[in-house]
Amino acid sequence: MTSQPQVLPGHAPDAGSRPQLSFAVPRRGKPPRHLADLTLPERAEVLAELGEPGYRAKQLSTHYFAHLSREAADMTDIPATSRAQMTDLLLPDLLREHRRLTSDDGATIKTLWTLFDDVKVESVLMAYPGRATLCVSSQAGCGMACPFCATGQQGLTRNLSTGEVIEQVRRSAVMCRDGELAGGQRRLTNVVFMGMGEPLANYKTVIGAVRRMVAPPPEGLGMSARHITVSTVGLVPAIRKLTAEAIPVTLALSLHAPDDELRSELVPINTRWSVAEALDAARAYFDATGRRVSIEYALIKDMNDHAWRADLLATELLERGSGWVHVNPIPLNPTPGSIWTASEKDVEAEFVARLRAAGIPTTVRDTRGSDIAGACGQLAAQE
């Protein structure tokens, strides 16, 4: 039996005043069909309708995935008479840059994109020594209704398509290649599904995007699956489904509390699948893939940052063995006007120390972009 959500006076807003947990996807028009939505043979079938030979799909795909271009003028190996028609058919313009903000001396770029239906989504590109990481959105808004999350307070507008996700990746890869991040030219190495939305609530799109990212050109971008992270608030059946895919991406479980009473308040999906069920599914993912699971834990002042909760978290993790998990405490990036704020530094330090003393590998997440509405959903909410 799942515990009823615990109401914490003075902290949690009234349940009736905030979005409620929802899996319903609003009915809206579908994005235009894009090359990234299709397998290579499917792309060839579409081009065959134009009377084009099968190898044109490989050529078009090579320009998109290997050269990161969707400009017909760049495709000099394709007859000029065919280029425009092919690109119009399979490379529609899915994203328009609406607004761009930079932070951290140019090492962080946050982009607000306008989609075909004027819906807004965000992605964040971050430079680190030896790598560049993109935080990508998989939904416009989110139906998971976590009260401390800017996106969760918007509700779900719609799911993104695989093409819309891959376009965020490609456009960001171009920024890296063209030296738009601090430090000059580099390669996009890592992608994390930690932007707007609950990735596993849009499973077909996300697994399609992962497949395009890891497939070698011309099928896809040729990225390492080990450099891709898929996060979830704990959709247990979808975690099991991802486990069965046997693609060695990193699974990140957004736990945020080790006890059902508090977690049901902070992460409403916990009223469906408890802490124990989510952790059991995460452990099974490790057993199947050998990939260490990340436990994401937003530290919220006077809510979930108590020392005893660090001890309880360690107990829950160790009950399922050692060596399978890594904890990422995250100083909360508060949204404007929110009652939720980050833990005090000494409280954060104590929380981390207790986990490490129990033998749990723990790394405080590097926070970026607090001066540019860094929490996902903030820019979209402003617009």
Coordinates of C-alpha atoms in Angstrom, one line a residue:
M1 CA 0.0 0.0 0.0
T2 CA 1.3 3.4 -1.0
S3 CA 1.3 6.1 1.7
Q4 CA -0.8 9.2 1.2
P5 CA 1.2 12.4 0.4
Q6 CA 2.4 14.2 3.5
V7 CA 1.4 17.8 3.7
L8 CA 4.2 19.9 5.3
P9 CA 2.7 23.2 6.6
G10 CA 4.7 26.2 5.7
H11 CA 6.5 24.4 2.9
A12 CA 4.2 22.7 0.4
P13 CA 1.6 24.7 -1.5
D14 CA -2.0 23.6 -1.3
A15 CA -2.5 20.6 -3.6
G16 CA -5.4 22.2 -5.3
S17 CA -3.4 25.2 -6.3
R18 CA -0.8 23.3 -8.3
P19 CA -0.7 21.0 -11.3
Q20 CA -1.7 17.4 -10.6
L21 CA 0.1 14.2 -11.8
S22 CA -1.1 13.4 -15.3
F23 CA -0.1 10.9 -18.1
A24 CA -2.6 12.4 -20.5
V25 CA -1.0 13.9 -23.6
P26 CA -2.9 16.9 -25.0
R27 CA -4.0 16.3 -28.6
R28 CA -2.1 18.7 -30.9
G29 CA -0.8 18.7 -34.4
K30 CA 2.2 16.5 -35.1
P31 CA 5.6 17.9 -36.1
P32 CA 6.6 17.6 -39.7
R33 CA 8.2 14.2 -40.6
H34 CA 11.9 14.4 -40.3
L35 CA 14.8 12.3 -41.4
A36 CA 15.7 11.6 -37.8
D37 CA 12.3 10.0 -37.2
L38 CA 13.1 7.3 -39.7
T39 CA 15.5 4.4 -40.1
L40 CA 17.9 4.5 -43.1
P41 CA 15.7 2.1 -45.1
E42 CA 12.6 4.1 -44.3
R43 CA 14.4 7.2 -45.6
A44 CA 15.1 5.4 -48.8
E45 CA 11.5 4.5 -49.2
V46 CA 10.4 8.1 -48.8
L47 CA 12.8 9.3 -51.4
A48 CA 11.8 6.5 -53.8
E49 CA 8.4 8.2 -53.9
L50 CA 10.2 11.1 -55.5
G51 CA 11.9 8.7 -58.0
E52 CA 15.2 9.0 -56.3
P53 CA 17.6 6.0 -56.1
G54 CA 18.1 4.4 -52.7
Y55 CA 21.6 5.7 -52.2
R56 CA 20.3 9.3 -52.0
A57 CA 19.1 8.5 -48.5
K58 CA 22.6 7.6 -47.5
Q59 CA 23.9 10.9 -49.1
L60 CA 21.3 13.0 -47.4
S61 CA 21.8 11.3 -44.1
T62 CA 25.6 11.7 -44.3
H63 CA 25.1 15.5 -44.7
Y64 CA 22.8 15.7 -41.7
F65 CA 24.5 13.3 -39.3
A66 CA 28.2 13.5 -40.3
H67 CA 28.4 17.0 -41.6
L68 CA 25.7 18.4 -39.3
S69 CA 24.1 20.3 -42.2
R70 CA 20.5 20.5 -43.5
E71 CA 21.4 23.2 -46.1
A72 CA 20.7 22.1 -49.6
A73 CA 23.5 24.4 -50.9
D74 CA 26.0 22.3 -49.1
M75 CA 25.0 19.0 -50.7
T76 CA 27.1 19.3 -53.9
D77 CA 27.2 15.5 -54.4
I78 CA 23.4 15.6 -55.0
P79 CA 22.0 17.0 -58.3
A80 CA 20.8 20.5 -57.8
T81 CA 17.5 19.7 -59.2
S82 CA 16.8 17.2 -56.4
R83 CA 18.4 18.9 -53.4
A84 CA 15.6 21.4 -52.5
Q85 CA 12.9 18.8 -52.9
M86 CA 14.7 16.2 -50.8
T87 CA 15.5 18.6 -48.0
D88 CA 12.0 20.1 -48.0
L89 CA 10.6 16.5 -47.7
L90 CA 13.0 15.1 -45.0
L91 CA 14.8 18.0 -43.4
P92 CA 12.1 20.5 -42.4
D93 CA 13.1 23.3 -40.1
L94 CA 11.9 22.0 -36.7
L95 CA 13.6 24.5 -34.4
R96 CA 13.9 28.2 -34.5
E97 CA 16.2 29.9 -32.0
H98 CA 14.0 32.3 -30.0
R99 CA 16.4 33.4 -27.3
R100 CA 19.9 32.6 -26.2
L101 CA 21.6 33.4 -22.9
T102 CA 25.2 32.7 -21.9
S103 CA 26.7 32.3 -18.4
D104 CA 29.9 31.1 -16.7
D105 CA 32.1 33.2 -18.9
G106 CA 30.7 31.7 -22.0
A107 CA 31.0 28.1 -20.8
T108 CA 27.2 27.7 -20.6
I109 CA 24.7 28.5 -23.3
K110 CA 20.9 28.2 -22.7
T111 CA 18.7 28.3 -25.7
L112 CA 15.0 28.7 -25.9
W113 CA 13.7 27.1 -29.0
T114 CA 10.4 27.8 -30.8
L115 CA 8.9 24.6 -32.4
F116 CA 6.7 24.4 -35.5
D117 CA 3.5 25.2 -33.4
D118 CA 5.1 28.1 -31.5
V119 CA 5.6 25.9 -28.4
K120 CA 8.8 26.7 -26.5
V121 CA 11.4 24.3 -25.1
E122 CA 14.9 24.7 -23.7
S123 CA 18.2 23.1 -23.9
V124 CA 21.5 23.9 -22.1
L125 CA 24.9 23.4 -23.5
M126 CA 27.8 23.2 -21.0
A127 CA 31.6 23.2 -21.6
Y128 CA 33.8 21.2 -19.3
P129 CA 37.5 20.3 -19.5
G130 CA 37.7 17.6 -22.3
R131 CA 34.0 17.4 -23.0
A132 CA 30.8 19.2 -23.7
T133 CA 27.4 18.2 -22.3
L134 CA 24.0 19.0 -23.6
C135 CA 20.9 18.9 -21.4
V136 CA 18.1 18.2 -23.8
S137 CA 14.3 18.4 -23.5
S138 CA 12.0 15.5 -24.4
Q139 CA 8.6 17.2 -23.7
A140 CA 7.1 20.7 -23.7
G141 CA 6.1 21.1 -20.1
C142 CA 5.7 18.0 -17.9
G143 CA 2.9 16.0 -16.4
M144 CA 4.8 14.8 -13.3
A145 CA 3.8 17.9 -11.2
C146 CA 6.9 18.0 -8.9
P147 CA 6.2 21.2 -6.9
F148 CA 9.8 22.4 -6.8
C149 CA 10.3 22.1 -10.6
A150 CA 9.7 25.0 -12.9
T151 CA 8.7 22.6 -15.8
G152 CA 6.5 20.6 -13.5
Q153 CA 4.4 23.6 -12.6
Q154 CA 3.6 24.2 -16.3
G155 CA 1.8 20.9 -16.9
L156 CA 2.3 19.0 -20.1
T157 CA 1.8 20.8 -23.4
R158 CA 2.9 17.9 -25.7
N159 CA 5.5 15.3 -26.4
L160 CA 8.4 16.1 -28.6
S161 CA 9.2 14.0 -31.7
T162 CA 12.5 12.2 -32.2
G163 CA 13.4 14.7 -34.9
E164 CA 12.8 17.6 -32.5
V165 CA 15.1 16.0 -29.9
I166 CA 17.8 15.2 -32.4
E167 CA 17.6 18.7 -33.8
Q168 CA 18.5 20.1 -30.3
V169 CA 21.5 17.7 -30.4
R170 CA 22.6 18.6 -33.9
R171 CA 22.2 22.4 -33.4
S172 CA 24.2 22.1 -30.2
A173 CA 26.9 20.0 -31.9
V174 CA 27.2 22.8 -34.5
M175 CA 27.7 25.4 -31.7
C176 CA 30.5 23.2 -30.3
R177 CA 32.1 22.7 -33.7
D178 CA 31.9 26.4 -34.5
G179 CA 33.6 27.5 -31.3
E180 CA 30.5 29.2 -29.7
L181 CA 31.3 27.8 -26.3
A182 CA 34.2 29.2 -24.2
G183 CA 37.5 27.5 -25.1
G184 CA 37.0 27.3 -28.8
Q185 CA 36.1 24.5 -31.1
R186 CA 35.2 21.2 -29.5
R187 CA 33.0 18.1 -30.0
L188 CA 29.7 17.5 -28.3
T189 CA 30.4 14.4 -26.2
N190 CA 27.6 13.9 -23.7
V191 CA 23.8 14.2 -23.8
V192 CA 21.6 14.1 -20.7
F193 CA 17.8 13.8 -20.8
M194 CA 17.4 16.2 -17.9
G195 CA 15.7 19.1 -19.6
M196 CA 12.0 19.8 -19.8
G197 CA 9.8 16.8 -19.4
E198 CA 9.8 13.2 -18.0
P199 CA 11.8 11.3 -20.6
L200 CA 10.3 7.9 -19.9
A201 CA 6.7 9.3 -20.3
N202 CA 7.7 9.9 -23.9
Y203 CA 9.4 6.6 -24.3
K204 CA 9.1 6.0 -28.0
T205 CA 10.6 9.4 -28.8
V206 CA 13.4 9.1 -26.3
I207 CA 14.5 5.6 -27.3
G208 CA 14.3 6.6 -30.9
A209 CA 16.5 9.6 -30.2
V210 CA 19.0 7.4 -28.3
R211 CA 19.2 5.0 -31.2
R212 CA 19.9 7.9 -33.7
M213 CA 22.6 9.3 -31.4
V214 CA 24.5 6.0 -31.0
A215 CA 24.1 4.6 -34.5
P216 CA 27.2 5.4 -36.7
P217 CA 26.7 7.8 -39.7
P218 CA 24.8 7.8 -41.9
E219 CA 22.2 6.1 -39.7
G220 CA 22.9 8.4 -36.8
L221 CA 25.4 10.6 -35.0
G222 CA 27.9 7.9 -33.8
M223 CA 27.9 9.0 -30.1
S224 CA 28.8 6.6 -27.3
A225 CA 25.8 5.2 -25.4
R226 CA 27.9 5.4 -22.3
H227 CA 27.9 9.2 -22.7
I228 CA 24.1 9.4 -22.8
T229 CA 22.1 9.7 -19.6
V230 CA 18.3 9.1 -19.4
S231 CA 16.7 10.4 -16.3
T232 CA 13.3 9.5 -14.8
V233 CA 11.3 10.3 -11.7
G234 CA 10.6 6.6 -11.3
L235 CA 8.2 5.2 -14.0
V236 CA 9.0 1.6 -13.0
P237 CA 7.4 -0.2 -16.0
A238 CA 9.3 2.1 -18.4
I239 CA 12.6 1.5 -16.4
R240 CA 12.0 -2.2 -17.0
K241 CA 11.4 -1.6 -20.7
L242 CA 14.6 0.4 -21.0
T243 CA 16.4 -2.4 -19.2
A244 CA 15.2 -4.8 -21.9
E245 CA 16.6 -2.6 -24.7
A246 CA 20.1 -3.5 -23.5
I247 CA 21.5 -0.1 -24.6
P248 CA 24.2 0.8 -22.1
V249 CA 23.1 4.4 -21.4
T250 CA 23.3 5.7 -17.8
L251 CA 20.0 5.6 -15.9
A252 CA 19.5 8.5 -13.5
L253 CA 16.7 8.1 -10.9
S254 CA 15.4 11.4 -9.5
L255 CA 14.7 10.2 -6.0
H256 CA 14.8 13.4 -3.9
A257 CA 13.7 11.6 -0.7
P258 CA 14.4 8.2 0.8
D259 CA 11.0 7.8 2.5
D260 CA 7.6 7.4 0.9
E261 CA 5.9 10.0 3.0
L262 CA 8.0 12.9 1.8
R263 CA 8.7 11.6 -1.6
S264 CA 5.0 11.3 -2.4
E265 CA 4.8 15.1 -1.7
L266 CA 7.9 16.0 -3.7
V267 CA 7.6 13.5 -6.5
P268 CA 3.9 12.7 -6.9
I269 CA 4.6 9.6 -9.1
N270 CA 5.7 8.0 -5.8
T271 CA 2.0 7.5 -5.1
R272 CA 2.0 4.9 -7.9
W273 CA 5.5 3.4 -7.5
S274 CA 7.2 3.6 -4.1
V275 CA 10.8 4.3 -3.2
A276 CA 11.4 0.6 -2.8
E277 CA 9.9 -0.2 -6.2
A278 CA 11.9 2.5 -8.0
L279 CA 15.1 1.4 -6.3
D280 CA 14.5 -2.2 -7.1
A281 CA 14.0 -1.4 -10.8
A282 CA 17.1 0.7 -10.8
R283 CA 19.1 -2.1 -9.3
A284 CA 17.8 -4.5 -11.9
Y285 CA 18.9 -2.0 -14.6
F286 CA 22.5 -2.2 -13.2
D287 CA 22.3 -6.0 -13.1
A288 CA 21.3 -6.1 -16.7
T289 CA 23.6 -3.5 -18.2
G290 CA 26.5 -3.2 -15.7
R291 CA 26.0 0.6 -15.9
R292 CA 26.1 2.3 -12.5
V293 CA 22.9 4.1 -11.7
S294 CA 22.9 7.8 -10.7
I295 CA 20.6 8.8 -7.9
E296 CA 19.6 12.5 -8.3
Y297 CA 18.8 14.2 -5.1
A298 CA 17.8 17.9 -5.1
L299 CA 18.8 19.3 -1.7
I300 CA 15.9 21.5 -0.5
K301 CA 16.3 23.6 2.6
D302 CA 14.5 22.1 5.7
M303 CA 12.6 19.7 3.4
N304 CA 14.8 16.7 2.5
D305 CA 18.3 17.7 3.7
H306 CA 18.1 16.2 7.2
A307 CA 21.0 14.1 8.4
W308 CA 18.7 11.2 9.3
R309 CA 17.5 11.2 5.7
A310 CA 21.0 10.9 4.4
D311 CA 21.4 7.9 6.7
L312 CA 18.1 6.4 5.5
L313 CA 19.1 6.9 1.9
A314 CA 22.4 5.1 2.5
T315 CA 20.5 2.2 4.2
E316 CA 18.1 1.9 1.3
L317 CA 20.9 1.8 -1.3
L318 CA 23.1 -0.6 0.7
E319 CA 20.2 -3.0 1.2
R320 CA 20.4 -3.6 -2.5
G321 CA 24.2 -4.1 -2.6
S322 CA 27.3 -2.1 -3.1
G323 CA 29.0 -0.8 -6.2
W324 CA 25.8 -0.3 -8.2
V325 CA 25.0 3.3 -7.5
H326 CA 26.4 6.8 -7.3
V327 CA 24.5 9.7 -5.6
N328 CA 24.4 13.2 -7.0
P329 CA 23.2 15.7 -4.5
I330 CA 22.0 18.8 -6.4
P331 CA 21.8 22.3 -4.8
L332 CA 18.3 23.4 -5.8
N333 CA 18.3 26.1 -8.4
P334 CA 15.2 28.0 -7.1
T335 CA 12.7 29.5 -9.4
P336 CA 11.5 33.1 -9.0
G337 CA 9.0 33.5 -6.3
S338 CA 9.3 29.9 -5.2
I339 CA 9.1 28.9 -1.5
W340 CA 11.7 26.2 -2.3
T341 CA 15.4 27.1 -1.9
A342 CA 18.8 25.3 -1.7
S343 CA 20.1 23.9 1.5
E344 CA 22.7 25.7 3.6
K345 CA 26.2 24.8 2.7
D346 CA 27.0 23.2 6.1
V347 CA 23.8 21.1 5.9
E348 CA 24.8 20.0 2.4
A349 CA 28.3 19.1 3.6
E350 CA 26.9 17.0 6.5
F351 CA 24.5 15.2 4.1
V352 CA 27.3 14.3 1.7
A353 CA 29.6 13.3 4.6
R354 CA 27.1 10.8 5.9
L355 CA 26.6 9.2 2.6
R356 CA 30.4 8.9 2.0
A357 CA 30.9 7.6 5.5
A358 CA 28.5 4.8 4.7
G359 CA 30.5 3.9 1.6
I360 CA 28.2 5.5 -1.0
P361 CA 30.1 7.3 -3.8
T362 CA 28.7 10.8 -3.7
T363 CA 29.4 13.9 -5.9
V364 CA 27.7 17.2 -5.5
R365 CA 26.4 18.2 -8.9
D366 CA 28.1 21.2 -10.5
T367 CA 25.3 23.8 -10.9
R368 CA 25.3 26.0 -14.0
G369 CA 23.4 29.0 -15.2
S370 CA 21.7 30.3 -12.0
D371 CA 22.0 33.8 -13.4
I372 CA 20.3 32.9 -16.7
A373 CA 17.2 31.0 -15.3
G374 CA 19.2 27.9 -15.3
A375 CA 16.5 25.6 -14.0
C376 CA 14.7 23.9 -16.9
G377 CA 11.4 25.5 -17.7
Q378 CA 12.2 29.0 -16.4
L379 CA 12.7 30.6 -19.7
A380 CA 9.7 28.9 -21.2
A381 CA 7.6 30.0 -18.3
Q382 CA 8.7 33.6 -18.7
E383 CA 7.6 33.5 -22.4

